[in-house]
Every structure is written in structure tokens, then in C-alpha cells.
Coordinates of C-alpha atoms in Angstrom, one line a residue:
Chain A
M1 CA -42.5 -44.0 -55.5
N2 CA -43.0 -44.7 -51.8
A3 CA -41.2 -42.7 -49.0
I4 CA -38.5 -45.3 -48.4
D5 CA -37.6 -45.5 -52.1
A6 CA -37.5 -41.7 -52.4
T7 CA -35.2 -41.4 -49.4
L8 CA -32.9 -44.1 -50.9
T9 CA -32.8 -42.3 -54.3
Q10 CA -31.9 -39.1 -52.6
L11 CA -29.1 -40.8 -50.6
Q12 CA -27.7 -42.4 -53.7
S13 CA -27.7 -39.3 -55.8
S14 CA -25.9 -37.1 -53.2
P15 CA -24.7 -39.0 -50.1
S16 CA -23.5 -35.9 -48.3
A17 CA -25.8 -33.2 -49.6
L18 CA -26.1 -30.3 -47.2
N19 CA -29.3 -29.5 -45.5
W20 CA -29.5 -25.8 -44.6
Y21 CA -32.3 -24.9 -42.2
E22 CA -34.9 -22.6 -43.9
N23 CA -32.3 -22.3 -46.7
G24 CA -30.3 -19.9 -44.5
T25 CA -27.0 -20.2 -42.6
S26 CA -28.1 -20.1 -39.0
R27 CA -27.6 -23.9 -38.7
I28 CA -24.4 -25.2 -40.2
P29 CA -24.2 -28.8 -41.3
F30 CA -21.2 -30.6 -39.7
R31 CA -20.4 -32.0 -43.1
V32 CA -18.8 -28.7 -44.1
Y33 CA -16.1 -29.6 -41.6
T34 CA -15.8 -33.3 -42.1
D35 CA -15.7 -34.1 -45.9
A36 CA -12.4 -34.4 -47.6
E37 CA -13.8 -34.0 -51.1
R38 CA -15.6 -30.8 -50.0
H39 CA -12.3 -29.5 -48.5
R40 CA -10.5 -30.0 -51.8
K41 CA -13.3 -28.0 -53.5
E42 CA -12.8 -25.2 -50.9
L43 CA -9.1 -25.0 -51.5
E44 CA -9.7 -24.5 -55.3
A45 CA -12.6 -22.0 -54.7
F46 CA -11.1 -20.0 -51.8
F47 CA -7.4 -20.3 -51.7
Y48 CA -6.3 -20.9 -55.3
K49 CA -8.9 -18.7 -57.1
N50 CA -10.6 -15.3 -56.7
H51 CA -9.1 -14.5 -53.3
W52 CA -6.0 -12.6 -52.1
C53 CA -4.2 -14.8 -49.6
Y54 CA -1.8 -13.7 -46.9
V55 CA 1.9 -14.4 -47.5
G56 CA 3.8 -12.3 -45.0
L57 CA 5.1 -8.9 -44.1
E58 CA 7.6 -6.9 -46.1
A59 CA 9.7 -6.5 -43.0
E60 CA 10.4 -10.2 -43.1
I61 CA 12.3 -9.7 -46.4
P62 CA 13.9 -6.3 -46.0
N63 CA 16.9 -6.8 -48.3
V64 CA 17.5 -7.8 -51.9
G65 CA 17.7 -11.6 -52.0
D66 CA 15.8 -12.2 -48.8
F67 CA 13.2 -14.9 -49.0
K68 CA 10.6 -16.6 -46.9
R69 CA 8.9 -19.9 -47.6
T70 CA 5.3 -20.2 -46.6
A71 CA 2.0 -21.6 -47.9
I72 CA -1.2 -20.6 -49.6
G73 CA -3.8 -23.1 -48.8
E74 CA -1.9 -26.4 -49.1
R75 CA 0.5 -25.2 -51.7
S76 CA 4.1 -24.2 -50.7
V77 CA 5.2 -20.8 -52.0
V78 CA 8.2 -18.6 -51.7
M79 CA 8.1 -14.8 -51.2
S80 CA 11.3 -13.0 -52.3
R81 CA 12.7 -9.6 -52.8
A82 CA 14.3 -9.0 -56.2
E83 CA 17.3 -6.7 -57.2
D84 CA 14.9 -3.8 -58.0
G85 CA 13.3 -4.1 -54.6
S86 CA 10.1 -5.6 -55.8
V87 CA 8.4 -8.4 -53.9
H88 CA 7.6 -11.7 -55.8
V89 CA 5.8 -14.8 -54.9
F90 CA 6.2 -18.1 -56.8
E91 CA 5.2 -21.7 -56.2
N92 CA 7.8 -23.9 -54.6
V93 CA 7.7 -26.6 -57.4
C94 CA 10.6 -26.9 -59.8
A95 CA 9.5 -26.5 -63.5
H96 CA 11.6 -29.5 -64.4
R97 CA 10.7 -32.5 -62.3
G98 CA 8.3 -30.9 -59.8
M99 CA 10.5 -31.0 -56.8
Q100 CA 9.7 -28.8 -53.8
F101 CA 13.2 -27.2 -54.2
C102 CA 13.2 -24.6 -51.4
R103 CA 13.6 -26.3 -48.0
E104 CA 15.0 -23.4 -45.9
R105 CA 12.2 -21.3 -44.4
H106 CA 14.0 -18.0 -44.7
G107 CA 17.4 -16.7 -45.9
N108 CA 19.2 -14.7 -48.5
R109 CA 20.4 -15.8 -51.9
K110 CA 21.2 -14.6 -55.4
D111 CA 19.1 -17.2 -57.1
F112 CA 17.2 -20.4 -56.4
V113 CA 18.7 -23.6 -57.5
C114 CA 16.8 -26.9 -57.5
P115 CA 19.4 -29.5 -56.2
Y116 CA 18.1 -32.3 -58.3
H117 CA 19.4 -31.2 -61.8
Q118 CA 20.6 -27.7 -60.9
W119 CA 18.0 -25.8 -62.7
S120 CA 18.3 -22.2 -61.4
Y121 CA 15.7 -19.4 -61.1
S122 CA 16.0 -15.7 -60.6
L123 CA 14.6 -13.9 -57.5
K124 CA 11.6 -13.2 -59.7
G125 CA 11.1 -16.9 -60.4
D126 CA 12.3 -16.9 -64.1
L127 CA 14.3 -19.9 -65.3
Q128 CA 17.9 -18.9 -65.8
G129 CA 20.1 -22.0 -66.1
V130 CA 19.5 -25.5 -67.4
P131 CA 22.6 -27.7 -67.3
F132 CA 23.4 -29.4 -70.6
I133 CA 20.8 -27.4 -72.4
R134 CA 22.9 -27.7 -75.6
G135 CA 24.1 -31.2 -74.9
V136 CA 27.5 -32.6 -74.1
K137 CA 30.3 -32.7 -76.7
Q138 CA 32.1 -36.0 -76.9
D139 CA 34.4 -37.2 -79.7
G140 CA 33.3 -34.4 -81.9
K141 CA 29.7 -35.2 -81.5
V142 CA 27.0 -33.4 -79.4
N143 CA 25.0 -35.8 -77.2
G144 CA 21.6 -35.0 -75.9
G145 CA 20.6 -31.4 -74.9
M146 CA 17.1 -30.0 -74.9
P147 CA 15.1 -29.9 -78.1
P148 CA 15.9 -26.9 -80.3
D149 CA 12.5 -25.3 -79.7
F150 CA 13.0 -25.5 -75.9
K151 CA 12.5 -21.9 -74.5
K152 CA 13.6 -21.1 -71.0
E153 CA 11.1 -18.3 -70.8
E154 CA 8.3 -20.9 -71.1
H155 CA 9.6 -22.8 -68.1
G156 CA 9.8 -20.4 -65.2
L157 CA 8.2 -21.2 -61.8
T158 CA 4.5 -20.6 -61.4
K159 CA 4.3 -16.9 -60.5
L160 CA 1.6 -15.4 -58.4
R161 CA 0.2 -12.0 -58.6
V162 CA 1.3 -9.9 -55.7
A163 CA -0.3 -7.1 -53.8
T164 CA 1.4 -5.1 -51.0
R165 CA -0.3 -2.6 -48.8
G166 CA 1.0 -1.0 -45.6
G167 CA 3.9 -3.5 -45.5
V168 CA 1.7 -6.6 -45.8
V169 CA 2.1 -9.0 -48.7
F170 CA -0.8 -10.9 -50.3
A171 CA -0.7 -13.1 -53.4
T172 CA -3.0 -15.0 -55.7
F173 CA -2.7 -17.7 -58.3
D174 CA -5.6 -16.0 -60.1
H175 CA -4.1 -13.3 -62.4
A176 CA -7.6 -12.1 -63.5
M177 CA -9.1 -11.2 -60.1
E178 CA -10.1 -7.8 -58.7
S179 CA -7.6 -5.6 -56.9
F180 CA -6.7 -6.2 -53.2
E181 CA -8.5 -3.1 -52.2
D182 CA -11.7 -4.1 -54.0
F183 CA -11.3 -7.6 -52.6
V184 CA -11.3 -6.3 -49.0
G185 CA -13.9 -3.6 -49.5
E186 CA -14.0 -0.1 -48.0
A187 CA -15.5 -0.9 -44.6
V188 CA -12.8 -3.5 -43.6
L189 CA -10.0 -1.8 -45.5
H190 CA -10.5 1.1 -43.1
Y191 CA -9.4 -1.2 -40.2
F192 CA -6.6 -2.7 -42.2
D193 CA -5.2 0.7 -42.9
R194 CA -5.6 1.7 -39.2
M195 CA -3.1 -1.1 -38.2
F196 CA -0.9 -0.9 -41.3
N197 CA -0.8 2.9 -41.8
G198 CA 2.5 3.1 -43.6
R199 CA 4.9 2.9 -40.6
K200 CA 7.6 0.4 -41.1
L201 CA 7.0 -2.9 -39.2
K202 CA 9.5 -4.5 -36.9
I203 CA 9.2 -8.3 -36.6
L204 CA 9.2 -9.6 -33.0
G205 CA 9.0 -13.3 -33.8
Y206 CA 6.8 -16.3 -34.5
N207 CA 4.6 -18.9 -32.8
R208 CA 3.5 -22.0 -34.7
Q209 CA 0.8 -24.4 -33.7
R210 CA -1.0 -27.3 -35.4
I211 CA -4.7 -27.4 -34.5
P212 CA -6.6 -30.6 -35.2
G213 CA -9.7 -29.0 -36.5
N214 CA -11.2 -27.6 -39.7
W215 CA -9.6 -24.3 -40.8
K216 CA -12.9 -22.5 -41.0
L217 CA -13.3 -22.9 -37.3
M218 CA -10.5 -20.4 -36.7
Q219 CA -12.3 -17.8 -39.0
E220 CA -15.5 -18.5 -37.0
N221 CA -13.7 -18.2 -33.7
I222 CA -12.7 -14.6 -34.6
K223 CA -16.2 -13.9 -36.0
D224 CA -17.8 -15.0 -32.7
P225 CA -18.0 -12.3 -30.1
Y226 CA -20.3 -14.6 -28.0
H227 CA -17.4 -16.7 -26.6
P228 CA -14.7 -14.3 -25.3
G229 CA -16.5 -13.4 -22.1
L230 CA -17.5 -16.9 -21.5
L231 CA -14.6 -19.2 -22.6
H232 CA -11.8 -16.7 -21.8
T233 CA -12.5 -16.2 -18.2
W234 CA -9.0 -14.7 -17.8
F235 CA -10.2 -11.7 -19.9
V236 CA -13.2 -11.2 -17.7
T237 CA -11.4 -11.9 -14.4
F238 CA -8.9 -9.2 -15.1
G239 CA -11.4 -6.7 -16.7
L240 CA -10.1 -6.8 -20.2
W241 CA -13.4 -8.0 -21.8
R242 CA -17.0 -7.3 -21.0
A243 CA -20.2 -8.1 -22.9
D244 CA -21.3 -4.5 -22.6
N245 CA -18.1 -3.0 -24.0
K246 CA -18.9 -0.5 -26.7
A247 CA -18.7 -2.5 -29.8
E248 CA -19.4 -2.7 -33.6
L249 CA -19.3 -5.6 -36.1
K250 CA -18.7 -4.7 -39.7
M251 CA -18.5 -6.8 -42.8
D252 CA -17.6 -6.3 -46.5
R253 CA -20.5 -6.4 -48.9
H254 CA -20.0 -10.2 -49.5
F255 CA -20.0 -10.9 -45.7
R256 CA -16.7 -12.8 -46.1
H257 CA -14.4 -10.4 -44.2
A258 CA -15.2 -8.7 -40.9
A259 CA -14.0 -6.5 -38.2
M260 CA -14.9 -6.9 -34.5
I261 CA -14.3 -3.5 -33.0
S262 CA -14.5 -3.0 -29.3
T263 CA -13.6 -0.4 -26.7
R264 CA -13.0 -1.2 -23.1
G265 CA -15.3 0.5 -20.6
N266 CA -15.2 0.7 -16.9
A267 CA -18.8 1.3 -16.1
Q268 CA -20.3 -1.6 -14.0
A269 CA -18.7 -4.4 -12.1
A270 CA -17.9 -7.1 -14.6
N271 CA -20.0 -9.8 -13.0
E272 CA -23.2 -7.9 -13.4
V273 CA -22.9 -8.4 -17.1
S274 CA -20.8 -11.4 -17.8
K275 CA -22.6 -13.9 -15.6
V276 CA -19.5 -16.0 -15.6
S277 CA -19.5 -18.3 -12.7
S278 CA -15.8 -18.4 -12.2
F279 CA -15.5 -14.7 -12.2
K280 CA -13.7 -13.4 -9.1
E281 CA -14.3 -9.7 -8.5
T282 CA -11.5 -9.4 -6.0
M283 CA -8.9 -11.3 -8.0
Q284 CA -5.8 -9.2 -8.6
L285 CA -2.8 -10.1 -10.7
H286 CA 0.4 -10.8 -8.8
D287 CA 2.2 -8.9 -11.5
A288 CA 0.1 -6.2 -13.1
R289 CA 2.6 -5.6 -15.9
F290 CA 0.7 -8.2 -18.0
L291 CA -2.0 -5.5 -18.3
D292 CA 0.2 -2.4 -18.5
I293 CA -1.8 -0.9 -21.3
V294 CA -0.9 2.4 -22.8
P295 CA -3.2 3.8 -25.5
E296 CA -1.7 4.6 -28.8
A297 CA -2.7 7.5 -31.1
W298 CA -3.3 5.2 -34.1
W299 CA -6.0 3.3 -32.3
N300 CA -8.4 6.2 -32.8
G301 CA -10.4 4.9 -29.9
P302 CA -11.1 1.2 -30.1
T303 CA -8.9 -0.9 -27.7
A304 CA -9.3 -4.1 -29.7
V305 CA -10.0 -4.7 -33.4
M306 CA -10.0 -8.3 -34.6
T307 CA -10.1 -8.5 -38.4
T308 CA -10.8 -11.6 -40.4
L309 CA -9.7 -11.6 -44.0
F310 CA -11.3 -14.6 -45.7
P311 CA -9.9 -17.2 -46.1
S312 CA -6.3 -17.0 -45.0
V313 CA -5.5 -14.5 -42.2
I314 CA -6.6 -12.8 -39.0
L315 CA -5.2 -9.4 -38.0
Q316 CA -5.0 -8.9 -34.3
Q317 CA -4.9 -5.7 -32.3
Q318 CA -5.6 -6.5 -28.7
V319 CA -4.6 -3.4 -26.7
N320 CA -0.8 -3.1 -27.3
S321 CA -0.4 -6.5 -28.8
V322 CA -0.4 -6.7 -32.6
S323 CA 0.0 -9.8 -34.8
T324 CA -1.0 -11.5 -38.0
R325 CA -2.3 -15.1 -37.7
H326 CA -1.9 -17.1 -40.8
I327 CA -4.2 -20.1 -41.5
Q328 CA -2.6 -22.9 -43.5
P329 CA -5.0 -25.9 -44.0
R330 CA -3.8 -29.5 -43.9
G331 CA -6.8 -31.6 -45.1
N332 CA -10.3 -31.0 -43.7
G333 CA -9.4 -31.9 -40.1
E334 CA -6.3 -29.9 -39.4
F335 CA -4.5 -26.6 -40.0
D336 CA -1.3 -24.9 -39.1
F337 CA -1.7 -21.5 -37.4
V338 CA 1.3 -19.2 -37.6
W339 CA 1.5 -16.1 -35.5
T340 CA 3.8 -13.2 -36.5
H341 CA 4.0 -10.7 -33.7
F342 CA 5.4 -7.3 -34.7
G343 CA 5.7 -3.7 -33.6
Y344 CA 6.4 -0.5 -35.4
E345 CA 9.8 0.9 -36.2
D346 CA 9.3 4.0 -34.2
D347 CA 8.3 2.2 -31.0
A348 CA 10.2 3.2 -28.0
P349 CA 11.9 0.3 -26.2
E350 CA 9.3 0.4 -23.4
M351 CA 6.6 -0.1 -26.0
T352 CA 8.4 -3.1 -27.5
E353 CA 8.7 -4.5 -24.0
R354 CA 5.0 -3.9 -23.5
R355 CA 4.0 -5.6 -26.7
L356 CA 6.1 -8.6 -25.8
R357 CA 4.7 -8.8 -22.3
Q358 CA 1.1 -8.6 -23.6
S359 CA 1.9 -11.3 -26.1
N360 CA 1.7 -13.7 -23.1
L361 CA -2.0 -13.3 -23.4
F362 CA -2.1 -14.6 -27.0
G363 CA -0.6 -17.5 -29.0
P364 CA -0.5 -21.2 -28.5
A365 CA 0.1 -20.9 -24.7
G366 CA -1.6 -17.5 -24.2
F367 CA -3.8 -16.8 -21.2
V368 CA -6.7 -16.3 -23.5
S369 CA -5.8 -17.9 -26.9
A370 CA -4.7 -21.4 -25.8
D371 CA -8.3 -22.3 -25.0
D372 CA -9.4 -21.3 -28.6
G373 CA -7.3 -24.1 -30.0
E374 CA -8.6 -26.5 -27.4
V375 CA -12.3 -25.8 -28.2
I376 CA -11.7 -26.1 -32.0
E377 CA -10.1 -29.5 -31.5
L378 CA -13.0 -30.7 -29.4
S379 CA -15.6 -29.2 -31.8
Q380 CA -14.0 -31.2 -34.7
K381 CA -14.3 -34.4 -32.6
G382 CA -18.0 -33.7 -32.1
F383 CA -18.5 -33.1 -35.8
E384 CA -16.7 -36.3 -36.8
Q385 CA -18.8 -38.5 -34.5
K386 CA -22.1 -37.1 -35.8
P387 CA -21.6 -35.8 -39.3
D388 CA -25.3 -35.6 -40.2
H389 CA -25.9 -33.1 -37.4
R390 CA -25.5 -29.3 -37.5
A391 CA -24.2 -26.4 -35.4
L392 CA -26.4 -23.5 -34.3
A393 CA -25.5 -19.9 -34.9
E394 CA -28.7 -18.2 -34.0
L395 CA -27.6 -15.6 -31.4
G396 CA -29.0 -12.3 -32.5
G397 CA -31.4 -13.8 -35.0
R398 CA -31.1 -15.7 -38.3
D399 CA -30.2 -12.9 -40.7
V400 CA -26.9 -11.2 -41.6
G401 CA -25.9 -7.6 -41.0
D402 CA -23.6 -5.2 -39.3
T403 CA -24.4 -4.5 -35.6
D404 CA -23.5 -2.1 -32.8
H405 CA -23.2 -4.8 -30.2
M406 CA -21.5 -8.1 -29.5
V407 CA -24.4 -10.3 -28.6
T408 CA -24.7 -12.0 -32.0
E409 CA -23.4 -14.7 -34.3
T410 CA -24.2 -12.6 -37.4
L411 CA -20.6 -12.7 -38.7
I412 CA -20.6 -16.5 -38.8
R413 CA -23.9 -16.5 -40.6
G414 CA -22.5 -14.0 -43.0
M415 CA -19.4 -16.1 -43.7
Y416 CA -21.6 -19.1 -44.6
A417 CA -23.9 -17.0 -46.8
Y418 CA -20.7 -16.2 -48.8
W419 CA -19.5 -19.8 -48.6
R420 CA -22.8 -21.1 -50.0
K421 CA -22.7 -18.7 -52.8
V422 CA -19.2 -19.6 -53.9
M423 CA -19.5 -23.4 -53.3
G424 CA -23.0 -23.5 -54.9
E425 CA -24.5 -25.6 -52.2
Chain B
M1 CA 36.8 -32.3 -7.5
S2 CA 34.5 -33.0 -4.6
E3 CA 33.2 -29.4 -4.7
Q4 CA 32.4 -29.9 -8.4
L5 CA 30.7 -33.2 -7.8
E6 CA 28.7 -31.6 -5.0
T7 CA 27.5 -28.9 -7.4
Y8 CA 26.7 -31.4 -10.1
F9 CA 24.8 -33.5 -7.7
A10 CA 22.8 -30.5 -6.4
V11 CA 22.0 -29.3 -9.9
T12 CA 20.7 -32.8 -11.0
Q13 CA 18.6 -32.9 -7.8
L14 CA 17.1 -29.5 -8.7
H15 CA 16.3 -30.7 -12.2
A16 CA 14.8 -33.9 -10.7
R17 CA 12.7 -31.8 -8.3
Y18 CA 11.6 -29.6 -11.1
A19 CA 10.4 -32.6 -13.2
T20 CA 8.7 -34.0 -10.2
V21 CA 6.7 -31.0 -9.3
V22 CA 5.6 -30.0 -12.8
D23 CA 4.6 -33.5 -13.7
A24 CA 2.7 -33.7 -10.5
K25 CA 0.9 -30.4 -11.4
D26 CA 2.1 -28.9 -8.2
W27 CA 2.2 -25.3 -9.5
D28 CA 2.9 -23.7 -6.2
A29 CA 6.0 -25.8 -5.7
W30 CA 7.0 -25.0 -9.3
C31 CA 6.9 -21.2 -8.4
E32 CA 9.0 -21.8 -5.3
L33 CA 11.8 -23.3 -7.3
F34 CA 12.4 -19.7 -8.6
V35 CA 13.8 -16.6 -6.9
D36 CA 11.4 -13.6 -6.7
D37 CA 13.2 -11.7 -9.4
C38 CA 13.3 -14.5 -11.9
V39 CA 12.9 -15.1 -15.6
Y40 CA 11.0 -18.0 -17.1
R41 CA 10.7 -18.3 -20.9
I42 CA 9.4 -20.9 -23.4
Q43 CA 10.8 -19.9 -26.7
P44 CA 10.9 -21.4 -30.2
R45 CA 14.4 -22.2 -31.3
E46 CA 13.7 -20.3 -34.5
N47 CA 13.1 -17.0 -32.5
Y48 CA 16.1 -17.7 -30.3
E49 CA 18.5 -18.3 -33.1
R50 CA 17.3 -15.5 -35.3
G51 CA 17.4 -13.0 -32.5
F52 CA 13.7 -12.4 -32.3
P53 CA 12.6 -11.5 -28.8
L54 CA 9.2 -13.1 -28.9
A55 CA 8.6 -16.1 -26.7
T56 CA 5.6 -18.4 -26.4
L57 CA 5.5 -17.5 -22.8
S58 CA 7.8 -15.0 -21.1
F59 CA 7.6 -14.2 -17.4
T60 CA 9.9 -11.9 -15.6
S61 CA 8.9 -12.3 -11.9
K62 CA 7.7 -14.9 -9.5
G63 CA 4.5 -13.0 -9.5
M64 CA 3.9 -13.8 -13.1
L65 CA 4.6 -17.5 -12.4
K66 CA 1.9 -17.3 -9.8
D67 CA -0.4 -15.7 -12.2
R68 CA 0.2 -18.5 -14.6
A69 CA -0.5 -21.0 -11.9
Y70 CA -3.8 -19.2 -11.2
G71 CA -4.6 -19.2 -14.9
I72 CA -4.0 -23.0 -15.2
R73 CA -6.1 -23.7 -12.2
E74 CA -8.9 -21.3 -12.7
T75 CA -9.3 -19.7 -16.1
L76 CA -7.6 -21.7 -18.9
F77 CA -10.0 -24.2 -20.4
H78 CA -8.0 -27.2 -21.7
D79 CA -8.3 -30.9 -22.4
P80 CA -6.8 -32.5 -19.4
Y81 CA -3.4 -34.2 -19.8
Y82 CA -0.5 -35.6 -18.0
Q83 CA 3.0 -34.6 -18.8
R84 CA 6.3 -36.4 -18.2
H85 CA 9.7 -34.7 -18.3
V86 CA 12.9 -36.5 -19.1
I87 CA 15.9 -34.2 -18.5
G88 CA 19.4 -35.1 -19.7
A89 CA 22.6 -34.6 -17.7
P90 CA 23.4 -31.0 -17.1
L91 CA 26.4 -29.4 -18.7
I92 CA 27.9 -27.1 -16.1
L93 CA 29.2 -24.1 -18.0
E94 CA 30.2 -22.0 -15.0
S95 CA 30.1 -22.4 -11.3
S96 CA 30.9 -19.8 -8.7
A97 CA 30.1 -19.1 -5.0
T98 CA 26.9 -17.3 -6.0
H99 CA 25.6 -19.0 -9.2
I100 CA 25.8 -21.8 -11.7
D101 CA 25.2 -21.5 -15.4
C102 CA 24.2 -24.8 -17.1
E103 CA 22.3 -26.4 -20.0
S104 CA 20.5 -29.6 -20.4
N105 CA 18.3 -31.3 -23.0
Y106 CA 14.8 -32.2 -22.2
A107 CA 11.9 -34.1 -23.7
V108 CA 8.3 -33.7 -22.5
F109 CA 5.8 -36.4 -23.3
R110 CA 2.1 -35.7 -23.2
T111 CA -0.6 -38.2 -22.4
K112 CA -4.2 -37.3 -22.9
L113 CA -6.9 -39.3 -21.2
S114 CA -7.9 -42.4 -23.2
E115 CA -5.0 -41.7 -25.7
L116 CA -1.5 -42.9 -26.4
S117 CA 1.5 -41.0 -25.1
T118 CA 3.1 -38.6 -27.6
V119 CA 6.2 -36.5 -27.8
F120 CA 5.0 -33.0 -26.8
N121 CA 7.9 -30.7 -26.7
V122 CA 11.7 -31.2 -27.0
G123 CA 14.5 -28.7 -26.5
R124 CA 17.1 -27.6 -24.1
Y125 CA 17.0 -25.7 -20.8
I126 CA 19.4 -22.8 -20.5
D127 CA 19.6 -22.0 -16.8
R128 CA 21.1 -19.6 -14.3
I129 CA 20.9 -21.2 -10.9
V130 CA 21.7 -19.2 -7.7
R131 CA 22.8 -20.5 -4.4
T132 CA 20.4 -19.4 -1.7
P133 CA 20.1 -20.2 2.0
E134 CA 17.2 -22.5 1.1
G135 CA 19.3 -24.3 -1.5
L136 CA 19.6 -23.9 -5.3
R137 CA 16.9 -21.8 -7.1
F138 CA 16.4 -20.8 -10.6
Q139 CA 17.1 -17.2 -11.4
S140 CA 16.5 -17.8 -15.0
R141 CA 15.2 -20.8 -16.9
Q142 CA 14.8 -20.6 -20.7
C143 CA 13.2 -23.5 -22.5
V144 CA 14.3 -23.2 -26.1
Y145 CA 12.3 -25.8 -28.0
D146 CA 13.1 -27.5 -31.3
S147 CA 9.5 -28.7 -31.8
E148 CA 8.4 -26.8 -34.9
M149 CA 4.7 -27.2 -34.2
I150 CA 3.0 -26.9 -30.9
P151 CA 0.5 -29.7 -30.8
N152 CA -2.4 -27.3 -30.4
S153 CA -1.5 -25.7 -27.1
I154 CA 0.8 -25.5 -24.2
I155 CA -1.0 -25.1 -20.9
Y156 CA 1.4 -26.4 -18.2
P157 CA 5.0 -25.2 -17.7
I158 CA 7.6 -27.0 -19.7

């Protein structure tokens, strides 16, 4: 076979096969972001199987009958609190004709009723009522009805397995998978517990944005300590982020989850380290209250810990601002990003004010987060126009491992090491 | 009646001025439409109606507005775009010698370079306007938006 024939054969057998440089993950083929078929495989492998996915906070459904509609991957689910106080998650698809019956996004009810044929479900997702189950009597005769062997208990909603920890609710369609704690792993669970240490949470509100880029780019954004001091010049200008901050990067044993842990320092003038051209040493805020930072006991030192739980959520502590950021894919080229800002029930009013003021830095319009969405959109555009090319993630080498500094893309390489193992490519 | 008409006219002119300066990206002029001790908020309708205090942006002084203007000009990377405000007739809820409370609907269209124009953000303004020697100024402008999804990001003031 000559070279041209060999190339043609290869192209025909797998038109979009991925080419990994040196069989590693330091160069990421653009096709992992651009292929619709590969995206559907990811949904099955990461969101619908073998992973605990974020659903919400218990504080969103404090009372019996409270519910919240949300999504796992691209499947609509409902989280509810039953009469016994337990939290349940079920799929928002009627067992009868498949209608997505729950349209309100939150509320309180005694049961869930599909409006199409009035099938009703308990707060746990069990089928309760089926109109005309025994037929309709007319002129001494019973018309219709369900077959005699129809059993309501066989036709409940699809129930998910639920795990709650520290007031955060996760669920999985996969009833056989490991515990939430084993899923997260000891190293990252430490930082999860730091933020959700048992204190009751107080919801401050939501921000919702639709980002036209592949969902993995948001995980990568929070696994990338290279960019904050360079893209987010606001951080640098006002002294909140510096490349020589004391920092650690930690992963679980599969490299899928990570924590970026950093502590603000005041050692040198920022421009000695950052080399950011737009940095203005003398720039002062007109209103310094944006950065009215008060250390809290639960921080135990670090001023910022950004935790990525693969695949569905990012946990944010940036000084006094805390939030969850929920990733909800919509095809390979777009995802919804839902921010839930919260505080703790024992926060003094001044601390609540402070968290709210600092939330101006984050979210879809935030002084430092708005540009993350922008670069993700423009990255996706670059991938789409050149799908056979690849991205580089070689800062700090080509291997994967925990570090005690920020000058590395090791967490991205780690995520793709895991991705390759699960996707088998 | 003539006093009411005068107020109505002055409020519509303030709204028109607001649209003109933000659509012209004249952020300094935008700041100057507010008094020093002002409030400017962009808040999802969901948070507003459920009583959640979080806003997408929440500024409580003209200094913060100036800091935003600096951020837009100097630090916030974004894909460049035009925006165009269309503001409905104000409903005057209260008018006194010192202030005016009013509400009006708005729609903001966004046009990115080489792209079609799209609906960017729709909602209503809830305003407290004060009478100053320099004319009407905003003491408080709350933009409560219906738009359930922010199309990626909001950089410029609504």
C-alpha cells in the first residue's frame, strides 16, 4: 500500500480520530470540543454514569414540598423535599407519555401532576394517581381502564441516587457507583468540607449566562492558574492576584477534580512579577469597598480556593465571595452557567453586605469573570475554523502532578488524562 | 397640569440622554447622570421577585460607577460591540419638589462587529430621580431584567 492509500484508509476508518502528541495530554486536539457525536458520548460517560453531578443546595428547598428544577448534563431533573425531610431527585419526564411536566423552576407543592393526563407523583417521584385506571362505567359496562396487570409501582419517575454533604446536593442516574466521598477523594474533599463545614447556608441569589463554547472549557478555565494574572488585569491592578502568591494545586487520584489554593501576599510590587503591560501601580479604586476583605476563621489561611468537581460544578471561594457555578451543557458548542451565591446563616449583616459587594467581581458581568466567558467563546470559534489543529497545555512540563506553585497547566493535562481513560481514545 | 407635563418632559429627556451616552460609550457622561450617593443595579427579575439580594452588578456610589468605567476602558477584555437602548414612556409614580419615582420598560440590542443585531437584555428601569441645580439626576436606577440568560456577558451599563 502506498502512502496516499494508507492515509485514505485511515481517514475512512476513523474520520475524526484524535491525535495525541507523544500519547500524552499536553496537546489537546480541537476535535474534543467540536464533534457532536463525541459530545453525546461524553454526556453518557461523564454526566449520566459513574459521576456525582451537582443539583443544588439544601437551602434552596428548606421546607417540605419545596422543589427546584435544574439539569444534569442535558437532562431536566427536579430536586424536592419530601414529607420526612429527605431530599429526592427525579427526572422531569412523565412516566406516561414522556412529557417534561415540571415547568416552574421552583416552588412548593404537595405532589407533582403532569397536566397532559393528570398522572400524579409523590414528592419522592412515586406514581400515585392514574385517571380512569379502572375504566369508566357507562350503561352498566366498564369501558377501558389500564390492563389488570398494570402496577403503579412499576411506573414511577426515573429516580436518581442522591448524596448530600454539608448542605450540597449531588445526584446520579447510576445507582451502582461509589459513594460521593470516594468519588471526590480525600485531597479535594478536604477543601469541599472547608467551605461546607455544616453551617447552614443562606441563598443570596442567582446569575445565569449562556456561553457559546464547549462545556469543558469552563472546567479548564478553573484548572488554569496561568491566565488570572494575565487576562484578569483588574485582579492585578488592584492587588488581588499575583503570580508569586503562595499557592498549591491538588488533584484527586484520577486527576479529574482539583483545588487551586492560593494565599494573597504583599511582598513585592505587583508589576515585578506579573509583567502585565496594562498594570498601573498607582491606580486606586474610587470606592475601596469593592475590596473590603475581612478574613474568616474557616478559611484556615488561603484567601482563595477554586475547586473543580468534574464534570458539573465549580466551587468558588474568592476572599469573602462564595458561590457554586453549575455547568449545564447544550450540545458541544454551548453551555449554561448558573451561579448560586450564598452566605452562611450566622453571617452578620455586614458580612452579607460584603459578600454581595464582592460579588461584583464575579458572575456574567463581574470585573474579573466576564472576560472568562468572552475568551471561551472566542476559543470555540478558533476550534471550529480549524478542527484538525490542537491546543497547547505545556506550561510546567508535559506530565501531571500536584504542585506548590501556579506556573503550570498540569491540572488541564490531568483532566485530559482522565478524559482519555474514560472515553477510551 | 403644566407642571406635570414639565416633569414628564424632563424625565423623558433624562432617559433619552441616558440612552445617548451609554450607546455612545461615553462612560464619564454616564457617571455624571448620577448623584454622588447613588445606587445602580442590574438584577435578574428572578432575584428581584424572590427577594434575593444578589444583583449581576450592584454599585452604591458614583465612585463605583467610575471604577466600572475604568474597568470597561482598561481591564475587562471583551469582544467589542455596539449597544442600542430603546426606552418606553415613563410611568410617573410620584413627583415632589425634591424627587420623582418612575418606571419604564427598556430593550437593549447588541450588535457585534460583522454580526447581526440581536436582543441583548430586556426589562424595566425602576428609578428615583432627584431635582438638582444642574437638572434631574438619578439617585437610584435599578435595571430589573427579564432576560433569563445573559448572552455570555454584560460589559457596558444597561
